[in-house]
CSV table of C-alpha atoms in Angstrom, one decimal:
chain,number,residue,atom,x,y,z
A,16,UNK,CA,0.9,-6.6,75.8
A,17,UNK,CA,1.2,-5.1,72.3
A,18,UNK,CA,-1.2,-4.3,69.8
A,19,UNK,CA,-1.9,-6.1,66.9
A,20,UNK,CA,-3.8,-5.4,63.5
A,21,UNK,CA,-6.4,-7.5,63.0
A,22,UNK,CA,-6.9,-8.1,59.1
A,23,UNK,CA,-10.0,-9.3,58.0
A,24,UNK,CA,-10.0,-12.7,56.5
A,25,UNK,CA,-10.2,-13.1,52.5
A,26,UNK,CA,-13.7,-14.4,51.1
A,27,UNK,CA,-12.5,-16.9,48.7
A,28,UNK,CA,-16.1,-17.2,47.4
A,29,UNK,CA,-15.2,-13.7,45.4
A,30,UNK,CA,-12.7,-13.8,42.6
A,31,UNK,CA,-9.7,-12.3,42.7
A,32,UNK,CA,-9.4,-8.6,41.2
A,33,UNK,CA,-8.5,-7.9,37.5
A,34,UNK,CA,-8.2,-5.4,35.0
A,35,UNK,CA,-11.8,-5.6,33.6
A,36,UNK,CA,-11.0,-2.4,31.0
A,37,UNK,CA,-8.3,-3.9,28.6
A,38,UNK,CA,-10.5,-6.9,28.2
A,39,UNK,CA,-13.6,-5.2,28.1
A,40,UNK,CA,-12.1,-3.7,25.2
A,41,UNK,CA,-11.1,-6.9,23.4
A,42,UNK,CA,-14.6,-8.8,24.1
A,43,UNK,CA,-16.6,-5.4,23.3
A,44,UNK,CA,-14.9,-4.7,20.0
A,45,UNK,CA,-15.9,-4.7,16.6
A,46,UNK,CA,-13.5,-4.7,13.4
A,47,UNK,CA,-15.0,-1.5,10.9
A,48,UNK,CA,-18.1,-2.6,8.8
A,49,UNK,CA,-16.8,-0.1,6.4
A,50,UNK,CA,-13.3,-1.6,6.3
A,51,UNK,CA,-14.5,-5.1,5.7
A,52,UNK,CA,-17.1,-4.4,3.5
A,53,UNK,CA,-14.5,-2.1,1.1
A,54,UNK,CA,-12.2,-5.8,1.3
A,55,UNK,CA,-14.8,-8.1,0.3
A,56,UNK,CA,-16.0,-5.6,-2.9
A,57,UNK,CA,-12.6,-5.4,-4.2
A,58,UNK,CA,-12.0,-9.5,-3.9
A,59,UNK,CA,-15.3,-10.0,-5.8
A,60,UNK,CA,-13.9,-7.7,-8.2
A,61,UNK,CA,-10.8,-8.9,-8.2
A,62,UNK,CA,-11.7,-13.1,-9.0
A,63,UNK,CA,-14.2,-11.8,-11.8
A,64,UNK,CA,-11.6,-8.8,-13.7
A,65,UNK,CA,-8.8,-11.3,-13.0
A,66,UNK,CA,-10.6,-14.2,-14.8
A,67,UNK,CA,-11.5,-12.1,-17.9
A,68,UNK,CA,-8.1,-10.4,-18.4
A,69,UNK,CA,-6.1,-13.8,-17.7
A,70,UNK,CA,-7.1,-15.6,-21.4
A,71,UNK,CA,-3.2,-14.6,-22.4
A,72,UNK,CA,-2.2,-17.1,-19.6
A,73,UNK,CA,-5.0,-19.5,-20.1
A,74,UNK,CA,-3.2,-23.2,-20.6
A,75,UNK,CA,-6.2,-25.7,-22.1
A,76,UNK,CA,-4.0,-28.7,-21.7
A,77,UNK,CA,-3.1,-28.2,-18.2
A,78,UNK,CA,-4.9,-30.0,-15.2
A,79,UNK,CA,-6.8,-26.8,-14.2
A,80,UNK,CA,-7.4,-26.0,-18.5
A,81,UNK,CA,-9.0,-22.6,-18.5
A,82,UNK,CA,-9.7,-22.1,-14.5
A,83,UNK,CA,-5.9,-22.4,-13.8
A,84,UNK,CA,-5.1,-18.5,-13.4
A,85,UNK,CA,-8.4,-18.4,-11.3
A,86,UNK,CA,-7.3,-21.1,-9.0
A,87,UNK,CA,-3.6,-19.5,-8.5
A,88,UNK,CA,-5.5,-16.3,-7.6
A,89,UNK,CA,-8.0,-17.8,-5.2
A,90,UNK,CA,-5.3,-19.2,-3.5
A,91,UNK,CA,-3.6,-16.0,-2.6
A,92,UNK,CA,-6.5,-14.4,-1.7
A,93,UNK,CA,-7.5,-17.2,0.4
A,94,UNK,CA,-3.7,-16.9,2.1
A,95,UNK,CA,-4.0,-12.8,1.9
A,96,UNK,CA,-7.6,-13.5,3.6
A,97,UNK,CA,-5.7,-15.7,6.8
A,98,UNK,CA,-3.3,-13.0,7.2
A,99,UNK,CA,-5.8,-10.5,7.4
A,100,UNK,CA,-7.9,-12.1,9.7
A,101,UNK,CA,-5.0,-12.9,12.0
A,102,UNK,CA,-3.6,-9.5,12.0
A,103,UNK,CA,-6.9,-7.2,12.7
A,104,UNK,CA,-7.2,-9.9,16.2
A,105,UNK,CA,-4.0,-8.6,17.0
A,106,UNK,CA,-4.1,-5.7,19.8
A,107,UNK,CA,-2.2,-2.7,17.3
A,108,UNK,CA,-0.3,-1.7,20.9
A,109,UNK,CA,1.6,-5.2,19.8
A,110,UNK,CA,3.2,-4.1,16.3
A,111,UNK,CA,6.3,-2.3,17.3
A,112,UNK,CA,8.7,-5.3,16.8
A,113,UNK,CA,7.5,-6.7,14.0
A,114,UNK,CA,7.7,-3.3,12.2
A,115,UNK,CA,11.2,-3.5,12.8
A,116,UNK,CA,11.4,-7.1,11.8
A,117,UNK,CA,9.7,-6.0,8.7
A,118,UNK,CA,12.0,-3.4,7.9
A,119,UNK,CA,14.9,-5.3,8.4
A,120,UNK,CA,13.7,-8.5,6.4
A,121,UNK,CA,12.5,-6.0,3.6
A,122,UNK,CA,15.7,-4.1,3.0
A,123,UNK,CA,17.5,-7.8,3.1
A,124,UNK,CA,15.4,-9.1,0.4
A,125,UNK,CA,15.9,-5.9,-1.8
A,126,UNK,CA,19.4,-5.5,-1.3
A,127,UNK,CA,19.3,-9.5,-2.5
A,128,UNK,CA,17.3,-8.7,-5.8
A,129,UNK,CA,18.9,-6.0,-6.3
A,130,UNK,CA,22.2,-7.6,-7.2
A,131,UNK,CA,20.7,-11.5,-8.0
A,132,UNK,CA,16.9,-10.7,-8.9
A,133,UNK,CA,15.4,-11.6,-12.0
A,134,UNK,CA,15.3,-9.2,-14.6
A,135,UNK,CA,11.5,-8.3,-15.6
A,136,UNK,CA,10.7,-5.1,-18.2
A,137,UNK,CA,14.6,-3.6,-17.9
A,138,UNK,CA,14.6,-3.9,-14.1
A,139,UNK,CA,15.4,-6.4,-11.6
A,140,UNK,CA,12.5,-6.2,-9.6
A,141,UNK,CA,11.8,-10.4,-8.0
A,142,UNK,CA,13.5,-13.5,-6.8
A,143,UNK,CA,12.2,-16.8,-6.5
A,144,UNK,CA,11.4,-18.2,-3.1
A,145,UNK,CA,10.3,-22.4,-3.4
A,146,UNK,CA,8.1,-21.5,-6.7
A,147,UNK,CA,6.7,-18.2,-5.5
A,148,UNK,CA,8.0,-14.8,-6.9
A,149,UNK,CA,8.6,-12.7,-4.3
A,150,UNK,CA,8.6,-8.6,-5.7
A,151,UNK,CA,10.6,-6.8,-2.2
A,152,UNK,CA,9.8,-3.5,-3.5
A,153,UNK,CA,5.9,-4.1,-2.0
A,154,UNK,CA,7.4,-5.3,1.1
A,155,UNK,CA,9.4,-2.0,1.2
A,156,UNK,CA,6.4,0.3,0.6
A,157,UNK,CA,4.7,-1.4,3.8
A,158,UNK,CA,7.6,-1.3,5.8
A,159,UNK,CA,8.5,2.1,5.1
A,160,UNK,CA,5.1,3.5,5.7
A,161,UNK,CA,4.7,1.1,9.3
A,162,UNK,CA,8.5,2.2,10.3
A,163,UNK,CA,7.4,6.2,9.7
A,164,UNK,CA,4.5,6.0,11.8
A,165,UNK,CA,6.1,4.4,15.0
A,166,UNK,CA,9.4,6.9,14.1
A,167,UNK,CA,6.8,10.1,14.8
A,168,UNK,CA,4.7,8.7,17.5
A,169,UNK,CA,7.5,8.0,19.4
A,170,UNK,CA,8.9,11.8,18.4
A,171,UNK,CA,5.5,13.0,19.4
A,172,UNK,CA,5.6,16.5,21.2
A,173,UNK,CA,3.0,17.0,23.5
A,174,UNK,CA,3.6,20.4,24.3
A,175,UNK,CA,3.0,21.5,20.8
A,176,UNK,CA,1.2,18.6,19.6
A,177,UNK,CA,3.8,18.9,16.6
A,178,UNK,CA,7.0,16.4,15.7
A,179,UNK,CA,10.1,16.9,17.2
A,180,UNK,CA,13.0,18.2,14.8
A,181,UNK,CA,14.6,14.3,15.1
A,182,UNK,CA,11.4,12.3,13.9
A,183,UNK,CA,10.9,14.6,10.6
A,184,UNK,CA,14.5,14.1,10.0
A,185,UNK,CA,14.7,10.5,10.8
A,186,UNK,CA,11.2,9.9,8.7
A,187,UNK,CA,12.6,11.9,5.6
A,188,UNK,CA,15.8,9.4,6.1
A,189,UNK,CA,14.0,6.3,6.1
A,190,UNK,CA,12.5,7.9,2.2
A,191,UNK,CA,15.5,8.7,1.1
A,192,UNK,CA,17.5,5.4,1.8
A,193,UNK,CA,14.0,3.2,0.7
A,194,UNK,CA,13.4,5.3,-1.8
A,195,UNK,CA,16.9,5.3,-3.4
A,196,UNK,CA,16.2,1.1,-3.0
A,197,UNK,CA,13.5,1.5,-4.9
A,198,UNK,CA,14.4,3.9,-7.8
A,199,UNK,CA,16.3,1.3,-9.9
A,200,UNK,CA,12.9,-0.3,-10.3
A,201,UNK,CA,10.9,2.8,-11.6
A,202,UNK,CA,10.5,6.2,-10.7
A,203,UNK,CA,7.0,6.0,-9.6
A,204,UNK,CA,7.7,3.8,-6.8
A,205,UNK,CA,9.7,6.3,-5.0
A,206,UNK,CA,7.3,9.3,-5.6
A,207,UNK,CA,4.5,6.8,-4.2
A,208,UNK,CA,6.7,6.5,-1.0
A,209,UNK,CA,7.5,10.5,-0.7
A,210,UNK,CA,3.7,11.2,-1.1
A,211,UNK,CA,2.9,8.5,1.5
A,212,UNK,CA,5.3,9.9,3.9
A,213,UNK,CA,4.1,13.5,3.4
A,214,UNK,CA,0.5,12.7,4.0
A,215,UNK,CA,1.6,11.1,7.3
A,216,UNK,CA,4.0,14.1,8.6
A,217,UNK,CA,0.2,15.9,7.8
A,218,UNK,CA,-1.7,13.5,9.8
A,219,UNK,CA,1.1,13.9,12.2
A,220,UNK,CA,0.8,17.2,13.1
A,221,UNK,CA,4.6,18.3,11.4
A,222,UNK,CA,4.4,22.1,11.1
A,223,UNK,CA,4.0,23.7,7.8
A,224,UNK,CA,7.5,25.3,7.5
A,225,UNK,CA,8.8,21.5,8.6
A,226,UNK,CA,6.9,20.0,5.6
A,227,UNK,CA,8.2,22.9,2.9
A,228,UNK,CA,11.6,22.1,3.9
A,229,UNK,CA,11.1,18.1,3.9
A,230,UNK,CA,9.2,18.4,0.4
A,231,UNK,CA,12.3,20.9,-1.1
A,232,UNK,CA,14.4,17.6,-0.1
A,233,UNK,CA,12.8,15.5,-1.9
A,234,UNK,CA,12.4,17.1,-4.7
A,235,UNK,CA,16.4,17.9,-5.0
A,236,UNK,CA,16.7,13.8,-4.3
A,237,UNK,CA,14.1,13.6,-7.2
A,238,UNK,CA,16.3,15.4,-9.2
A,239,UNK,CA,19.8,14.1,-8.6
A,240,UNK,CA,18.6,10.6,-9.2
A,241,UNK,CA,17.0,11.6,-12.5
A,242,UNK,CA,20.1,13.4,-13.6
A,243,UNK,CA,22.8,10.4,-12.3
A,244,UNK,CA,20.6,7.7,-11.8
A,245,UNK,CA,22.0,6.1,-14.6
A,246,UNK,CA,22.9,2.3,-14.8
A,247,UNK,CA,23.2,-0.6,-17.8
A,248,UNK,CA,20.8,-3.7,-16.9
A,249,UNK,CA,22.4,-6.9,-17.8
A,250,UNK,CA,19.1,-7.8,-20.2
A,251,UNK,CA,16.8,-6.1,-22.1
A,252,UNK,CA,12.9,-5.4,-21.1
A,253,UNK,CA,10.9,-7.6,-22.5
A,254,UNK,CA,7.0,-8.5,-22.9
A,255,UNK,CA,5.9,-12.0,-23.6
A,256,UNK,CA,9.2,-12.8,-25.0
A,257,UNK,CA,9.6,-9.7,-27.6
A,258,UNK,CA,12.2,-7.1,-26.6
A,259,UNK,CA,10.8,-3.3,-25.5
A,260,UNK,CA,12.6,-0.8,-27.7
A,261,UNK,CA,13.2,2.5,-25.5
A,262,UNK,CA,14.5,5.5,-27.7
A,263,UNK,CA,18.0,5.7,-27.5
A,264,UNK,CA,18.5,9.2,-26.5
A,265,UNK,CA,20.1,8.2,-22.8
A,266,UNK,CA,21.0,5.3,-21.4
A,267,UNK,CA,19.6,3.5,-18.3
A,268,UNK,CA,16.9,3.5,-16.1
A,269,UNK,CA,16.6,7.3,-15.8
A,270,UNK,CA,16.9,7.2,-19.5
A,271,UNK,CA,14.0,5.1,-19.8
A,272,UNK,CA,11.9,7.5,-17.4
A,273,UNK,CA,12.9,10.5,-19.5
A,274,UNK,CA,11.7,8.6,-22.8
A,275,UNK,CA,8.3,7.5,-21.3
A,276,UNK,CA,8.0,11.1,-20.0
A,277,UNK,CA,8.7,12.8,-23.7
A,278,UNK,CA,6.1,10.1,-25.3
A,279,UNK,CA,3.5,10.9,-22.8
A,280,UNK,CA,4.0,14.7,-23.7
A,281,UNK,CA,3.4,13.3,-27.9
A,282,UNK,CA,4.1,15.8,-30.4
A,283,UNK,CA,0.3,17.1,-30.3
A,284,UNK,CA,-1.4,14.6,-32.5
A,285,UNK,CA,-4.1,12.8,-31.1
A,286,UNK,CA,-3.1,9.5,-30.0
A,287,UNK,CA,-5.3,7.5,-32.3
A,288,UNK,CA,-3.1,9.1,-35.1
A,289,UNK,CA,-0.5,6.9,-33.8
A,290,UNK,CA,1.3,4.0,-35.2
A,291,UNK,CA,1.2,0.9,-33.0
A,292,UNK,CA,4.8,0.1,-32.3
A,293,UNK,CA,6.4,-1.8,-29.6
A,294,UNK,CA,7.3,1.2,-27.5
A,295,UNK,CA,3.7,2.1,-27.2
A,296,UNK,CA,1.6,-0.9,-27.7
A,297,UNK,CA,0.7,-1.6,-23.8
A,298,UNK,CA,-0.9,2.3,-23.5
A,299,UNK,CA,-2.2,2.0,-27.2
A,300,UNK,CA,-4.3,-1.2,-26.5
A,301,UNK,CA,-5.2,0.2,-23.2
A,302,UNK,CA,-6.6,3.1,-24.6
A,303,UNK,CA,-8.2,1.2,-27.5
A,304,UNK,CA,-10.1,-1.2,-24.3
A,305,UNK,CA,-11.5,1.7,-22.7
A,306,UNK,CA,-12.8,3.4,-25.8
A,307,UNK,CA,-14.8,-0.5,-26.8
A,308,UNK,CA,-16.1,-0.6,-22.9
A,309,UNK,CA,-18.1,2.9,-23.2
A,310,UNK,CA,-20.8,3.9,-20.7
A,311,UNK,CA,-21.9,0.5,-19.4
A,312,UNK,CA,-19.5,-1.5,-20.8
A,313,UNK,CA,-19.0,-5.4,-22.6
A,314,UNK,CA,-19.2,-7.4,-19.4
A,315,UNK,CA,-17.2,-9.8,-18.3
A,316,UNK,CA,-15.9,-12.5,-20.6
A,317,UNK,CA,-16.1,-10.5,-23.4
A,318,UNK,CA,-13.3,-8.4,-23.5
A,319,UNK,CA,-11.8,-8.2,-27.1
A,320,UNK,CA,-8.6,-6.3,-25.8
A,321,UNK,CA,-7.4,-8.7,-22.9
A,322,UNK,CA,-6.0,-11.3,-25.3
A,323,UNK,CA,-4.0,-8.1,-27.5
A,324,UNK,CA,-2.9,-6.3,-24.3
A,325,UNK,CA,0.3,-6.9,-22.5
A,326,UNK,CA,0.1,-7.2,-18.8
A,327,UNK,CA,-3.3,-7.1,-19.4
A,328,UNK,CA,-4.5,-8.8,-15.4
A,329,UNK,CA,-1.2,-6.7,-13.8
A,330,UNK,CA,-0.4,-3.6,-14.5
A,331,UNK,CA,-3.0,-2.8,-17.1
A,332,UNK,CA,-6.4,-4.6,-15.3
A,333,UNK,CA,-8.0,-1.1,-15.1
A,334,UNK,CA,-8.5,-1.0,-18.7
A,335,UNK,CA,-10.1,-4.2,-18.9
A,336,UNK,CA,-12.2,-3.3,-15.9
A,337,UNK,CA,-13.6,-0.4,-17.7
A,338,UNK,CA,-14.0,-2.7,-21.1
A,339,UNK,CA,-16.2,-5.1,-18.9
A,340,UNK,CA,-18.1,-2.2,-17.1
A,341,UNK,CA,-17.9,0.4,-19.1
A,342,UNK,CA,-17.5,4.1,-17.3
A,343,UNK,CA,-20.1,3.0,-14.5
A,344,UNK,CA,-17.9,0.2,-13.1
A,345,UNK,CA,-14.8,2.5,-13.8
A,346,UNK,CA,-16.5,5.3,-11.6
A,347,UNK,CA,-17.3,2.4,-9.0
A,348,UNK,CA,-14.0,0.8,-8.6
A,349,UNK,CA,-12.4,4.8,-8.2
A,350,UNK,CA,-14.8,5.2,-5.6
A,351,UNK,CA,-14.5,2.1,-3.1
A,352,UNK,CA,-10.8,3.5,-2.8
A,353,UNK,CA,-11.5,6.6,-2.1
A,354,UNK,CA,-14.2,5.2,0.5
A,355,UNK,CA,-11.6,3.6,2.0
A,356,UNK,CA,-9.6,6.8,2.3
A,357,UNK,CA,-12.1,8.5,3.5
A,358,UNK,CA,-13.0,6.1,6.2
A,359,UNK,CA,-9.4,5.4,7.2
A,360,UNK,CA,-9.2,9.2,7.8
A,361,UNK,CA,-12.7,9.3,9.8
A,362,UNK,CA,-11.3,6.4,11.7
A,363,UNK,CA,-7.9,8.5,12.4
A,364,UNK,CA,-9.1,11.8,13.3
A,365,UNK,CA,-11.0,9.7,16.2
A,366,UNK,CA,-8.1,7.8,17.5
A,367,UNK,CA,-7.1,8.9,21.4
A,368,UNK,CA,-3.4,8.0,20.4
A,369,UNK,CA,-1.1,9.7,17.5
A,370,UNK,CA,0.3,6.0,17.1
A,371,UNK,CA,-3.1,4.5,16.2
A,372,UNK,CA,-3.9,7.4,13.6
A,373,UNK,CA,-1.0,7.0,11.5
A,374,UNK,CA,-0.9,3.6,11.7
A,375,UNK,CA,-4.5,3.3,9.9
A,376,UNK,CA,-4.0,6.8,7.4
A,377,UNK,CA,-0.6,4.7,6.5
A,378,UNK,CA,-1.8,2.3,5.3
A,379,UNK,CA,-4.5,3.5,4.2
A,380,UNK,CA,-2.8,6.8,2.0
A,381,UNK,CA,-0.5,3.9,0.4
A,382,UNK,CA,-3.3,1.5,-0.8
A,383,UNK,CA,-4.9,4.3,-2.1
A,384,UNK,CA,-2.1,6.4,-3.9
A,385,UNK,CA,-0.9,3.2,-5.4
A,386,UNK,CA,-4.5,3.2,-7.1
A,387,UNK,CA,-4.6,6.1,-8.4
A,388,UNK,CA,-0.9,5.5,-9.6
A,389,UNK,CA,-2.5,3.1,-11.2
A,390,UNK,CA,-5.5,4.2,-12.9
A,391,UNK,CA,-3.5,7.8,-13.7
A,392,UNK,CA,-1.1,6.0,-16.0
A,393,UNK,CA,-4.2,3.3,-17.7
A,394,UNK,CA,-6.0,6.4,-18.6
A,395,UNK,CA,-3.0,8.2,-19.6
A,396,UNK,CA,-3.1,10.6,-16.9
A,397,UNK,CA,0.5,9.9,-16.0
A,398,UNK,CA,3.9,8.4,-17.9
A,399,UNK,CA,3.8,4.8,-17.9
A,400,UNK,CA,5.0,2.9,-15.2
A,401,UNK,CA,4.5,-0.5,-13.4
A,402,UNK,CA,1.8,-0.3,-11.0
A,403,UNK,CA,-0.6,-3.0,-10.0
A,404,UNK,CA,-4.6,-1.9,-8.7
A,405,UNK,CA,-4.0,-3.4,-4.8
A,406,UNK,CA,-6.0,-6.6,-4.5
A,407,UNK,CA,-7.0,-6.6,-8.0
A,408,UNK,CA,-4.3,-7.1,-10.1
A,409,UNK,CA,-2.5,-10.5,-10.3
A,410,UNK,CA,0.5,-10.5,-8.4
A,411,UNK,CA,1.2,-12.7,-4.6
A,412,UNK,CA,3.5,-10.2,-3.0
A,413,UNK,CA,1.0,-7.1,-4.2
A,414,UNK,CA,-2.2,-9.0,-2.5
A,415,UNK,CA,0.0,-10.3,0.7
A,416,UNK,CA,1.1,-6.8,1.1
A,417,UNK,CA,-2.4,-5.1,0.4
A,418,UNK,CA,-4.0,-7.6,3.2
A,419,UNK,CA,-1.5,-7.0,5.8
A,420,UNK,CA,-2.4,-3.3,5.4
A,421,UNK,CA,-6.1,-4.0,5.6
A,422,UNK,CA,-5.1,-6.3,8.8
A,423,UNK,CA,-3.5,-3.3,10.3
A,424,UNK,CA,-6.5,-1.2,10.0
A,425,UNK,CA,-8.9,-3.2,11.1
A,426,UNK,CA,-6.8,-3.9,14.4
A,427,UNK,CA,-6.9,-0.3,15.0
A,428,UNK,CA,-10.6,0.2,14.1
A,429,UNK,CA,-10.6,-3.2,17.0
A,430,UNK,CA,-8.4,-2.3,19.8
A,431,UNK,CA,-7.6,1.5,19.6
A,432,UNK,CA,-10.0,4.1,22.1
A,433,UNK,CA,-11.9,6.1,19.9
A,434,UNK,CA,-12.8,9.4,20.7
A,435,UNK,CA,-16.4,9.0,23.2
A,436,UNK,CA,-14.8,5.8,24.3
A,437,UNK,CA,-15.2,5.5,28.1
A,438,UNK,CA,-13.1,6.7,30.5
A,439,UNK,CA,-11.6,2.8,31.5
A,440,UNK,CA,-10.9,1.9,28.1
A,441,UNK,CA,-8.7,5.5,27.0
A,442,UNK,CA,-7.0,4.3,30.2
A,443,UNK,CA,-6.7,0.5,29.4
A,444,UNK,CA,-5.5,1.4,25.9
A,445,UNK,CA,-2.9,3.9,27.5
A,446,UNK,CA,-1.0,1.6,29.7
A,447,UNK,CA,-0.9,-1.3,27.1
A,448,UNK,CA,1.7,1.1,24.9
A,449,UNK,CA,4.9,2.1,26.0
A,450,UNK,CA,5.4,5.4,27.5
A,451,UNK,CA,7.1,6.6,24.6
A,452,UNK,CA,3.8,6.2,22.1
A,453,UNK,CA,1.5,7.4,24.4
A,454,UNK,CA,1.5,10.8,22.6
A,455,UNK,CA,-2.5,12.2,22.0
A,456,UNK,CA,-3.6,12.7,18.2
A,457,UNK,CA,-3.5,16.1,17.3
A,458,UNK,CA,-6.1,15.8,15.3
A,459,UNK,CA,-8.6,14.3,17.1
A,460,UNK,CA,-12.2,15.5,16.9
A,461,UNK,CA,-13.3,17.0,20.3
């Protein structure tokens, strides 16, 4: 008689085996309170200052009257909040496919606007979709930061804790292509994109010699665009319907940049000695607003310059912030953005995986660098260029993109295994990632 193996009966009263670690992470995780606090503070400042800076848009005969601009802005903030709440609940491990979808959509929108977009301030910048103004440049910057994080993570060299040449070259090519699409809308966006990519390469562990080579290539490309990036637009730049006259030594967008740089350098005279004309009235009224604010400001709603300053609610809202709240308020806003960068850097340095670290630092530098560019332009440290103040300036595309970036950072803080996490949590995170995205974070604190 043959021997048979006796299999013990299954105890149906006990639950089937599961993978507790993964669900444990999701159940116990909490989004970062610091990032949440910064988001809420920026939204509150945005509501107050947008209302103060929108006097030029008020239509007292409209249905909403003087509250029209504020109600529209609240609606955009609510949409942004909804997107952020949804994204922060999605594990960052599932972002790979949506990133490529966003990249393709952003490039498609950008190509469309280059040929068929509406001309605003001398360049094709936006298009209208069902009554909503879309600025593809904002989405292009977001998709560039996300795809660079993805590419460098996939090309992470686990032996040297660096990035393979292929990853560095592909990231630099992304910047070159996206920068070429952005350059017609303004030099600042392209410089911003270069700064974002360099910061992400540093965090990703790219060797210094490679960083130097990339920096030299970026400088050469910028020089080529400045020398040969001319081109005429089909309509003149306007502010409030009046043409903005640029100096005529050169033609096209690169001529506009050159003229603005020369005007920023000045002729040695103090700014207050210059006459206000169509070329300089934005920066001159911005300087007056900041001077009027003093140390403690005139309080929100009492701004003197908001009625005269073109684009007070968008590209120059920081001037109104300082006029309303003074030097103290301006410093508070600056500290909020720097706090965001510091907090994101802290999270990135504690992430176990390089992909999560690059995602959180990429989103942070995109927001913070744009804010610093805006402040530098408004305060006169940099030549005039259009850059909204993230989450504070009026603008649907900017608010949506900034909210998505906050959602990505919160998703990483919620779902990534940070330094000191339990072994099963680290294992669960690794198993939830594709094999080519499991590289260890080279900046992780031990």
